[in-house]
Coordinates of C-alpha atoms in Angstrom, one line a residue:
M1032 CA -13.7 -24.5 7.4
T1033 CA -11.3 -21.8 8.5
G1034 CA -11.6 -20.3 11.9
E1035 CA -12.2 -16.6 12.6
G1036 CA -9.2 -14.5 11.4
D1037 CA -7.7 -17.5 9.6
T1038 CA -6.2 -16.3 6.3
A1039 CA -4.2 -19.4 5.5
F1040 CA -5.7 -19.8 2.0
F1041 CA -4.4 -16.4 0.9
Y1042 CA -0.9 -17.7 1.3
D1043 CA -1.4 -21.3 0.3
E1044 CA -0.2 -21.4 -3.3
W1045 CA 2.5 -18.8 -2.6
G1046 CA 3.8 -21.0 0.1
R1047 CA 4.1 -23.9 -2.3
R1048 CA 5.9 -21.9 -5.0
G1049 CA 9.1 -23.3 -6.5
P1050 CA 12.3 -21.5 -7.4
G1051 CA 11.6 -19.0 -10.2
D1052 CA 7.8 -19.3 -10.0
R1053 CA 5.9 -16.1 -10.6
R1054 CA 2.3 -15.0 -9.8
D1055 CA -0.1 -16.4 -12.4
L1056 CA -2.4 -13.6 -13.6
D1057 CA -4.2 -15.9 -16.0
R1058 CA -5.0 -18.2 -13.1
A1059 CA -6.2 -15.2 -11.0
A1060 CA -8.3 -14.1 -14.0
R1061 CA -9.9 -17.5 -14.1
L1062 CA -10.7 -17.4 -10.4
A1063 CA -12.2 -13.9 -10.9
G1064 CA -14.4 -15.3 -13.6
V1065 CA -15.6 -18.2 -11.3
L1066 CA -16.4 -15.7 -8.5
G1067 CA -18.3 -13.4 -10.7
L1068 CA -16.9 -10.1 -9.5
P1069 CA -18.9 -6.9 -9.5
T1070 CA -18.8 -4.1 -12.1
I1071 CA -18.4 -1.1 -9.8
P1072 CA -16.4 2.1 -10.6
V1073 CA -12.8 1.6 -9.7
L1074 CA -10.0 4.0 -8.7
T1075 CA -6.6 2.3 -8.9
V1076 CA -3.4 3.7 -7.3
V1077 CA 0.0 2.6 -8.7
G1078 CA 3.5 3.9 -8.1
S1079 CA 6.7 3.3 -6.2
K1080 CA 5.8 4.9 -2.9
G1081 CA 2.9 6.7 -1.2
K1082 CA 0.2 4.5 -2.7
G1083 CA -1.4 3.8 0.7
T1084 CA -1.6 7.5 1.5
A1085 CA -3.1 8.3 -1.9
A1086 CA -5.6 5.4 -1.6
T1087 CA -6.7 6.5 1.9
Y1088 CA -7.2 10.1 1.0
A1089 CA -9.1 9.1 -2.1
S1090 CA -11.3 6.9 -0.1
A1091 CA -11.9 9.6 2.5
W1092 CA -12.8 12.2 -0.2
L1093 CA -15.3 9.7 -1.8
V1094 CA -16.9 8.9 1.6
A1095 CA -17.2 12.7 2.2
A1096 CA -19.2 12.8 -1.1
G1097 CA -21.6 10.2 0.2
C1098 CA -20.2 7.2 -1.5
R1099 CA -20.0 3.7 0.1
V1100 CA -16.3 2.8 -0.5
V1101 CA -14.4 -0.4 -0.2
T1102 CA -10.6 0.1 -0.1
V1103 CA -8.0 -2.6 -0.7
T1104 CA -4.4 -1.9 0.3
S1105 CA -1.3 -4.0 0.5
P1106 CA 0.1 -5.1 2.9
G1107 CA -2.0 -4.7 6.1
L1108 CA -0.8 -2.2 8.6
R1109 CA -0.8 -4.7 11.5
R1110 CA -2.9 -7.6 10.4
D1111 CA -4.5 -8.9 7.3
T1112 CA -7.9 -7.5 8.1
D1113 CA -6.4 -4.1 7.6
R1114 CA -6.1 -4.8 3.9
I1115 CA -9.8 -4.5 3.2
R1116 CA -11.8 -1.6 4.5
L1117 CA -15.4 -0.3 4.2
D1118 CA -15.6 3.4 4.6
G1119 CA -12.2 3.5 6.3
A1120 CA -12.8 0.7 8.8
A1121 CA -11.0 -2.7 8.6
I1122 CA -13.2 -5.7 8.1
S1123 CA -13.6 -8.3 10.9
G1124 CA -11.7 -11.5 11.1
H1125 CA -14.9 -13.4 10.7
D1126 CA -15.7 -11.6 7.4
L1127 CA -12.1 -12.2 6.1
S1128 CA -12.4 -15.9 7.0
G1129 CA -15.7 -16.1 5.0
L1130 CA -14.1 -14.4 2.0
G1131 CA -11.1 -16.8 2.3
R1132 CA -13.5 -19.8 2.2
R1133 CA -15.2 -18.5 -0.9
L1134 CA -11.9 -18.0 -2.7
R1135 CA -10.8 -21.4 -1.7
D1136 CA -14.0 -23.0 -2.9
G1137 CA -13.7 -21.1 -6.2
A1138 CA -10.1 -22.1 -6.7
R1139 CA -11.1 -25.8 -6.5
S1140 CA -12.6 -25.5 -9.9
L1141 CA -9.3 -24.3 -11.4
P1142 CA -6.7 -26.6 -13.0
P1143 CA -4.0 -27.8 -10.5
Q1144 CA -1.3 -25.3 -9.6
E1145 CA 1.7 -25.7 -11.9
A1146 CA 4.5 -23.2 -12.3
G1147 CA 2.6 -20.1 -11.4
Y1148 CA 0.7 -19.3 -8.2
L1149 CA -2.2 -17.2 -6.9
S1150 CA -0.4 -14.4 -5.0
P1151 CA -1.5 -13.3 -1.6
S1152 CA -1.9 -9.6 -2.7
G1153 CA -3.9 -10.8 -5.7
L1154 CA -6.2 -12.9 -3.5
F1155 CA -6.8 -10.0 -1.1
T1156 CA -7.7 -7.9 -4.1
L1157 CA -10.2 -10.5 -5.2
A1158 CA -11.5 -10.7 -1.7
G1159 CA -12.0 -7.0 -1.5
L1160 CA -14.0 -7.0 -4.8
L1161 CA -16.2 -9.8 -3.3
H1162 CA -16.7 -7.7 -0.1
A1163 CA -17.6 -4.7 -2.2
R1164 CA -20.3 -6.6 -3.9
D1165 CA -21.6 -8.0 -0.5
A1166 CA -21.5 -4.5 1.0
G1167 CA -23.3 -2.8 -1.9
A1168 CA -20.3 -0.4 -2.4
D1169 CA -20.6 2.5 -4.8
V1170 CA -16.9 2.6 -5.7
I1171 CA -13.7 0.6 -5.1
V1172 CA -10.3 2.0 -4.4
L1173 CA -7.5 -0.5 -5.2
E1174 CA -3.8 0.0 -4.2
A1175 CA -1.5 -2.0 -6.5
G1176 CA 0.9 -4.4 -4.8
M1177 CA 4.1 -4.1 -6.8
G1178 CA 3.4 -3.3 -10.4
G1179 CA 0.5 -2.4 -12.7
A1180 CA 0.1 -4.5 -15.7
S1181 CA 1.9 -7.3 -13.8
D1182 CA -0.4 -6.9 -10.8
E1183 CA -3.8 -8.4 -10.2
V1184 CA -5.3 -5.0 -10.1
S1185 CA -5.0 -5.1 -13.9
L1186 CA -7.8 -7.6 -13.9
V1187 CA -10.2 -4.9 -13.0
P1188 CA -10.5 -2.0 -15.6
P1189 CA -10.1 1.2 -13.6
T1190 CA -12.3 4.2 -14.2
V1191 CA -9.5 6.5 -12.9
V1192 CA -5.8 5.8 -12.2
A1193 CA -3.7 7.7 -9.8
I1194 CA 0.1 7.4 -10.2
T1195 CA 2.4 8.3 -7.3
E1196 CA 6.1 9.0 -7.8
V1197 CA 7.8 6.2 -9.8
F1198 CA 11.5 5.5 -9.4
G1199 CA 14.0 2.6 -9.8
E1200 CA 12.4 0.2 -7.3
H1201 CA 12.2 -3.5 -8.3
L1202 CA 14.8 -3.0 -11.1
G1203 CA 15.2 -6.3 -12.9
V1204 CA 11.7 -7.4 -11.8
L1205 CA 9.3 -4.9 -13.3
G1206 CA 11.9 -3.5 -15.8
D1207 CA 15.5 -2.7 -16.2
T1208 CA 15.1 1.1 -16.0
P1209 CA 12.7 3.5 -14.2
A1210 CA 11.0 4.2 -17.5
E1211 CA 10.3 0.5 -18.0
I1212 CA 9.0 0.2 -14.5
A1213 CA 6.7 3.2 -15.1
A1214 CA 5.4 1.6 -18.3
D1215 CA 4.4 -1.5 -16.3
K1216 CA 2.7 0.6 -13.6
A1217 CA 0.8 2.7 -16.2
G1218 CA -0.1 -0.5 -17.9
V1219 CA -3.0 -0.9 -15.5
V1220 CA -4.8 1.8 -17.6
A1221 CA -7.6 0.3 -19.8
R1222 CA -9.8 1.4 -22.7
L1223 CA -12.6 2.1 -20.2
T1224 CA -10.3 4.4 -18.2
R1225 CA -11.7 8.0 -18.1
A1226 CA -8.8 9.9 -16.3
V1227 CA -5.2 9.4 -15.3
V1228 CA -3.8 11.7 -12.6
S1229 CA 0.0 11.6 -11.8
L1230 CA 2.4 13.4 -9.5
P1231 CA 5.2 15.1 -11.3
Q1232 CA 7.8 12.6 -12.6
T1233 CA 11.3 12.7 -14.0
P1234 CA 11.3 13.3 -17.8
D1235 CA 11.9 9.7 -18.8
V1236 CA 9.3 8.3 -16.4
A1237 CA 6.7 10.9 -17.5
A1238 CA 7.4 10.1 -21.2
A1239 CA 6.9 6.4 -20.5
I1240 CA 3.7 7.0 -18.6
E1241 CA 2.3 9.2 -21.3
A1242 CA 3.2 6.8 -24.1
T1243 CA 1.6 3.8 -22.3
V1244 CA -1.6 5.7 -21.5
A1245 CA -1.8 6.9 -25.1
A1246 CA -1.4 3.4 -26.5
R1247 CA -3.9 1.8 -24.1
T1248 CA -6.6 4.4 -24.5
G1249 CA -6.1 5.3 -28.2
R1250 CA -4.9 8.8 -27.2
R1251 CA -8.3 9.4 -25.7
V1252 CA -7.0 10.1 -22.2
E1253 CA -4.4 12.7 -21.2
V1254 CA -2.2 12.3 -18.2
V1255 CA -2.8 15.3 -15.9
T1256 CA -1.1 16.6 -12.8
D1257 CA -3.9 18.1 -10.8
A1258 CA -4.8 18.6 -7.1
P1259 CA -7.8 20.2 -5.5
S1260 CA -7.7 22.7 -2.7
A1261 CA -7.1 21.1 0.6
P1262 CA -7.7 22.1 4.3
P1263 CA -4.7 23.2 6.4
G1264 CA -2.3 20.4 7.2
L1265 CA -3.1 18.4 4.1
Q1266 CA 0.2 19.2 2.3
R1267 CA 1.6 15.8 1.3
P1268 CA 1.7 15.3 -2.4
N1269 CA 0.3 11.7 -2.2
A1270 CA -2.7 12.9 -0.2
L1271 CA -3.4 15.6 -2.7
L1272 CA -3.1 13.1 -5.5
G1273 CA -5.6 10.8 -3.9
C1274 CA -8.1 13.7 -3.5
A1275 CA -7.6 14.8 -7.1
A1276 CA -8.2 11.3 -8.4
A1277 CA -11.3 10.9 -6.3
R1278 CA -12.6 14.2 -7.7
R1279 CA -12.0 12.9 -11.2
L1280 CA -13.9 9.6 -10.3
L1281 CA -16.9 11.6 -9.1
E1282 CA -16.9 13.6 -12.3
A1283 CA -16.7 10.4 -14.4
I1284 CA -19.6 8.7 -12.6
G1285 CA -21.8 11.9 -12.5
R1286 CA -21.8 12.4 -8.8
P1287 CA -21.4 15.8 -7.1
A1288 CA -18.3 16.8 -5.2
P1289 CA -18.6 16.8 -1.4
A1290 CA -19.6 19.9 0.4
P1291 CA -16.4 21.8 1.6
A1292 CA -17.3 21.6 5.3
R1293 CA -17.9 17.9 5.0
T1294 CA -14.7 17.4 3.0
D1295 CA -12.6 19.3 5.6
A1296 CA -14.1 17.3 8.5
V1297 CA -13.5 13.9 7.0
L1298 CA -10.0 14.7 5.6
A1299 CA -9.0 16.2 8.9
S1300 CA -9.8 12.9 10.7
V1301 CA -7.5 10.8 8.5
R1302 CA -5.0 8.8 10.5
L1303 CA -2.1 7.1 8.8
P1304 CA -0.1 4.8 11.2
G1305 CA 3.3 4.2 9.8
R1306 CA 3.3 7.3 7.7
V1307 CA 5.1 9.9 9.8
S1308 CA 3.0 8.8 12.8
W1309 CA 3.9 9.3 16.5
H1310 CA 3.8 6.7 19.1
T1311 CA 4.9 6.3 22.7
V1312 CA 6.3 3.4 24.8
P1313 CA 7.5 3.6 28.4
G1314 CA 10.6 5.8 28.3
A1315 CA 10.5 6.8 24.6
T1316 CA 8.6 8.5 21.8
L1317 CA 8.8 7.1 18.3
L1318 CA 8.3 8.7 14.9
V1319 CA 7.5 5.8 12.5
D1320 CA 7.6 6.2 8.7
S1321 CA 7.6 3.8 5.8
A1322 CA 10.4 5.7 4.0
V1323 CA 12.4 3.5 1.6
E1324 CA 14.6 6.0 -0.1
A1325 CA 16.7 9.1 0.6
N1326 CA 14.0 11.8 0.0
G1327 CA 11.5 10.0 2.2
A1328 CA 14.0 9.6 5.0
A1329 CA 15.0 13.3 4.7
A1330 CA 11.3 14.3 4.9
A1331 CA 10.8 12.1 8.0
L1332 CA 13.8 13.7 9.7
A1333 CA 12.5 17.2 8.9
E1334 CA 9.2 16.2 10.5
A1335 CA 11.0 14.9 13.6
Y1336 CA 13.0 18.2 14.0
R1337 CA 9.8 20.2 13.8
R1338 CA 8.9 18.6 17.1
W1339 CA 12.3 17.7 18.6
D1340 CA 15.6 19.5 19.1
R1341 CA 17.5 16.2 18.8
I1342 CA 17.1 12.6 17.6
D1343 CA 18.7 10.0 19.9
H1344 CA 18.7 7.0 17.5
V1345 CA 17.4 5.8 14.2
L1346 CA 16.2 2.2 13.4
V1347 CA 16.3 1.3 9.7
C1348 CA 15.0 -1.9 8.1
L1349 CA 15.5 -2.0 4.3
P1350 CA 15.9 -5.2 2.3
D1351 CA 18.3 -5.5 -0.6
H1352 CA 15.9 -4.0 -3.2
K1353 CA 15.5 -0.8 -1.3
D1354 CA 17.7 2.3 -1.2
L1355 CA 19.7 1.6 2.0
E1356 CA 22.7 3.6 0.9
G1357 CA 20.6 6.6 0.1
V1358 CA 18.7 6.5 3.4
L1359 CA 21.9 6.1 5.4
A1360 CA 23.4 9.1 3.6
A1361 CA 20.2 11.2 4.3
L1362 CA 20.6 10.3 8.0
G1363 CA 24.1 11.9 8.1
G1364 CA 25.9 11.3 11.4
L1365 CA 22.9 10.1 13.4
P1366 CA 23.4 6.9 15.4
V1367 CA 21.7 4.1 13.3
T1368 CA 20.9 0.5 14.0
T1369 CA 19.8 -1.7 11.0
V1370 CA 17.1 -4.3 11.5
R1371 CA 16.7 -7.6 9.6
M1372 CA 13.5 -9.6 9.1
P1373 CA 14.7 -13.2 8.5
D1374 CA 11.1 -14.5 8.9
R1375 CA 10.1 -12.7 5.7
E1376 CA 11.2 -15.2 3.1
S1377 CA 10.5 -12.9 0.2
L1378 CA 12.9 -10.2 1.5
R1379 CA 16.7 -10.4 1.4
F1380 CA 19.0 -8.6 3.9
T1381 CA 22.5 -9.5 2.7
R1382 CA 23.7 -5.9 3.3
T1383 CA 22.7 -5.9 6.9
R1384 CA 23.6 -9.4 8.1
D1385 CA 25.0 -7.9 11.3
G1386 CA 21.9 -6.0 12.0
L1387 CA 19.4 -6.5 14.8
D1388 CA 16.9 -9.3 14.4
I1389 CA 13.3 -8.1 14.3
A1390 CA 12.5 -10.7 17.0
E1391 CA 14.9 -8.9 19.4
L1392 CA 12.9 -5.6 19.1
T1393 CA 10.7 -4.8 22.1
P1394 CA 9.2 -1.7 23.6
A1395 CA 12.0 -1.8 26.2
R1396 CA 14.6 -2.1 23.5
F1397 CA 13.3 1.1 21.9
A1398 CA 13.7 3.0 25.2
A1399 CA 17.3 1.6 25.5
Y1400 CA 18.2 3.6 22.4
G1401 CA 17.0 6.9 23.9
E1402 CA 13.9 9.1 24.4
R1403 CA 13.5 10.2 20.8
I1404 CA 13.6 7.5 18.2
V1405 CA 13.0 7.6 14.4
V1406 CA 11.9 4.3 12.9
L1407 CA 12.2 3.9 9.1
G1408 CA 11.7 1.0 6.7
T1409 CA 9.6 -1.2 4.5
V1410 CA 5.9 -1.4 5.4
Y1411 CA 6.4 -5.0 6.6
F1412 CA 8.8 -3.6 9.2
T1413 CA 6.7 -0.6 10.2
G1414 CA 3.7 -2.9 10.5
R1415 CA 5.6 -5.0 13.1
V1416 CA 6.6 -1.8 14.9
L1417 CA 3.0 -0.6 15.0
D1418 CA 2.1 -4.0 16.5
L1419 CA 4.8 -3.6 19.2
V1420 CA 3.5 -0.2 20.2
G1421 CA -0.2 -1.3 20.0
A1422 CA -1.2 1.3 17.4
D1423 CA -4.9 1.4 16.5
T1424 CA -5.2 0.6 12.8
T1425 CA -8.9 -0.4 12.8
R1426 CA -10.2 2.9 11.4
L1427 CA -8.2 5.3 9.2
F1428 CA -10.8 8.2 9.1
D1429 CA -14.2 9.1 10.5
A1430 CA -17.0 8.5 8.1

């Protein structure tokens, strides 16, 4: 038996993968069949960035409406328990261990692992579905890992799909153009899908999404760009997208929208560590954001300058498949230190071989760069930073 907080099984087959091996969706589907997953309305969030924000605000909106909501995001903010939440609160290590044991026991009935593997993000998705059944959840909010049709979220037909901005991330993996990537992400749509809500996209991406949705729903579902009214401070497009998708889900399942006062209270309580969040260590204040491309970096800088009159230093951690050049250009002449994560086997840092090793980063090291520090990078990196500063990630909003 695994001990409390032990999530070894989630990484077991992935850790044994060989060169060129890919996640095995058929194997994951067989495991889902063995587990007997629930049939609960699902809101799935796909896109290139902002998925976690959209999923969190969708969950908060649904909770405000009186729904019991399980949310699955990827990766965890600080730890694996952050990946699965009930009404905004991370599950316990004990509960995650129990889910891991059930997944492991179910996997024993599968044929031996060959070329493909059960991916960690896929197993956490299945664990979240199990937890939703255990908790008697009314709805599930799923954040896709990398793709859509190529991701394990595609094993669960969504009632509503939310699509954040799609751009040329994972070129050569999900597709050779942004349009091909968009088609993969929109491929999560199923014949049972009732609504698809998207942020504005570039013309080629929008056309690919619309064509994919039309093909998969028999032209029954139209892609809409829509957002409900929001309380002051809720301006970010991904947050609005999440609320719009949640409203569509409530309409689809015949439940009333939340009362305005209740909505305002719950949405105002949302906390998003690692998404333009502020933290302090002795001698320094940090703005931490999971920006991975130029526009995101520019938005983070704009937020910093709303509070500060200067930025002393910027720490950037972007692996090879992220827009390092664009981010550095957006930072202009600010002093920058790049950070590598050599312990993340799936990430490559060939462009920043001379950067700082993540293991060298400490609270004291932050302060050595100055009093006002901006920290940008992949969610794996910002999660480590949140751990270093002791950020509270147990609850993302007040239910």
